[in-house]
Coordinates of C-alpha atoms in Angstrom, one line a residue:
M4 CA 21.1 5.0 17.4
L5 CA 21.8 4.9 13.5
P6 CA 25.2 5.6 12.0
R7 CA 24.3 9.2 9.8
E8 CA 24.2 7.4 7.1
F9 CA 21.7 5.8 7.9
Q10 CA 18.0 6.4 8.7
E11 CA 14.4 4.7 10.2
I12 CA 11.2 5.1 8.0
N13 CA 7.9 3.6 9.1
V14 CA 6.0 5.5 6.8
M15 CA 5.5 4.4 3.5
R16 CA 4.8 6.6 0.8
S17 CA 4.0 5.7 -2.5
Q18 CA 2.3 7.1 -6.0
V19 CA -0.4 6.0 -7.2
L20 CA 0.1 4.9 -10.9
S21 CA -2.7 2.6 -12.2
A22 CA -6.0 1.1 -10.5
Q23 CA -8.0 -1.8 -11.6
Y24 CA -11.3 -2.5 -10.4
E25 CA -12.5 -6.9 -10.5
I26 CA -15.6 -8.1 -9.6
S27 CA -16.1 -12.0 -9.8
I28 CA -20.0 -12.4 -11.0
L29 CA -20.9 -16.0 -9.1
S30 CA -18.8 -15.6 -5.3
A31 CA -19.8 -12.0 -5.8
Q32 CA -15.7 -11.2 -4.5
E33 CA -14.6 -7.7 -4.8
T34 CA -10.8 -6.3 -4.9
F35 CA -9.8 -2.7 -5.9
F36 CA -6.1 -3.9 -6.8
L37 CA -3.7 -0.7 -6.7
K38 CA -0.4 -0.2 -8.0
S39 CA 2.1 2.3 -7.4
R40 CA 6.0 4.3 -7.4
L41 CA 7.6 4.4 -4.1
I42 CA 9.3 8.1 -3.0
N43 CA 11.0 7.8 0.0
I44 CA 12.4 4.7 -0.8
S45 CA 14.9 5.2 -3.5
A46 CA 13.8 2.3 -6.4
G47 CA 10.8 -0.2 -6.9
H48 CA 6.9 -0.5 -6.7
L49 CA 3.9 -0.7 -3.6
E50 CA 1.0 -3.0 -5.2
I51 CA -1.9 -3.0 -2.2
Y52 CA -4.8 -4.9 -2.3
L53 CA -8.2 -4.1 -0.9
I54 CA -10.6 -6.3 -0.5
P55 CA -14.4 -6.0 2.1
A56 CA -13.9 -8.0 5.0
D57 CA -17.1 -10.4 5.6
E58 CA -20.3 -9.0 8.0
K59 CA -18.1 -10.9 10.6
G60 CA -15.4 -9.5 10.9
T61 CA -11.8 -10.6 9.8
S62 CA -9.1 -11.4 12.6
E63 CA -6.8 -11.1 9.6
K64 CA -4.3 -8.4 9.9
N65 CA -3.9 -6.0 7.4
Q66 CA 0.2 -6.8 6.4
I67 CA 2.6 -5.4 3.7
V68 CA 5.8 -8.2 2.7
I69 CA 8.6 -7.0 1.9
R70 CA 11.1 -9.3 0.0
P71 CA 14.8 -8.2 0.1
D72 CA 15.3 -10.0 -3.8
D73 CA 12.3 -8.1 -4.7
T74 CA 11.7 -4.2 -6.0
T75 CA 7.3 -5.2 -5.9
I76 CA 6.6 -4.4 -2.1
R77 CA 3.1 -5.5 -1.7
A78 CA 0.2 -5.1 0.9
N79 CA -3.2 -6.6 2.3
L80 CA -5.8 -4.1 3.1
R81 CA -9.2 -5.8 3.9
L82 CA -11.6 -2.8 4.7
D83 CA -15.4 -2.0 6.0
P84 CA -17.3 -2.8 3.3
K85 CA -18.6 1.2 2.9
V86 CA -14.9 2.3 3.0
F87 CA -14.8 -0.3 0.7
T88 CA -17.3 0.8 -1.6
R89 CA -16.4 4.8 -1.1
V90 CA -13.1 4.8 -1.7
R91 CA -14.0 1.9 -5.5
N92 CA -16.4 4.9 -6.0
S93 CA -13.6 8.4 -5.0
F94 CA -11.9 6.5 -8.4
N95 CA -14.7 6.9 -10.7
S96 CA -14.1 10.7 -10.9
V97 CA -10.5 9.8 -11.3
R98 CA -9.3 11.8 -14.8
H99 CA -6.4 12.9 -14.5
S100 CA -5.5 14.1 -10.4
N101 CA -1.8 12.8 -8.3
I102 CA -2.4 10.9 -5.5
I103 CA -0.3 9.7 -2.7
A104 CA -0.5 6.7 -0.4
E105 CA 1.3 6.6 2.8
A106 CA 1.0 3.2 5.2
K107 CA 1.9 3.6 8.7
L108 CA 3.7 0.5 9.7
D109 CA 4.4 -0.9 12.7
T110 CA 7.9 -1.4 12.7
C111 CA 10.6 0.6 11.1
L112 CA 12.9 0.3 8.4
T113 CA 16.4 1.4 7.7
L114 CA 16.8 3.6 4.3
S115 CA 21.0 3.9 2.9
E116 CA 22.1 7.8 2.8
Q117 CA 20.4 6.6 -1.4
G118 CA 17.6 6.1 0.1
D119 CA 18.1 1.9 -0.5
L120 CA 16.2 0.1 2.0
I121 CA 18.1 -2.6 4.2
I122 CA 16.9 -6.0 4.6
E123 CA 18.3 -9.8 4.4
E124 CA 15.3 -11.3 5.8
P125 CA 11.9 -10.7 4.9
V126 CA 10.1 -8.3 6.9
R127 CA 6.7 -9.2 6.7
A128 CA 4.3 -6.0 9.4
N129 CA 1.3 -5.0 10.7
I130 CA 0.3 -1.7 8.7
L131 CA -1.7 0.4 11.6
D132 CA -2.8 2.7 9.4
F133 CA -3.2 3.4 5.6
T134 CA -4.5 6.6 3.7
L135 CA -4.7 7.7 0.6
T136 CA -4.8 12.0 -0.2
R137 CA -5.9 13.5 -4.2
T138 CA -4.9 16.0 -5.2
F139 CA -7.4 18.6 -8.1
T140 CA -5.7 19.7 -10.9

């Protein structure tokens, strides 16, 4: 059990600040990039790279990497091509909406009472679930 001044979380929440779609004309490789501000961790950003999985499937896991000396956390997600297209298309109509990203991890992260992430070594965790919630205003 953790001391009272610490808490554990296994879901990272962030507010999406910007989205960028890229496609290589020659290779047809698509990438959707989201930059977001962490909500339930006191400071920092979450960068999320969404890539459609190839038709053969992939054995690569959806992962997140957290480095103790970096305030930006990076995540790579390979999506079913149909899901990738739906996510990409959902951003076409975004004007001024609030989008919250949540990543459920296979490991717990320790936070101080102030919400600071406490790690001494790099953390590489698998993403068990990832959701985008959009609020219309």
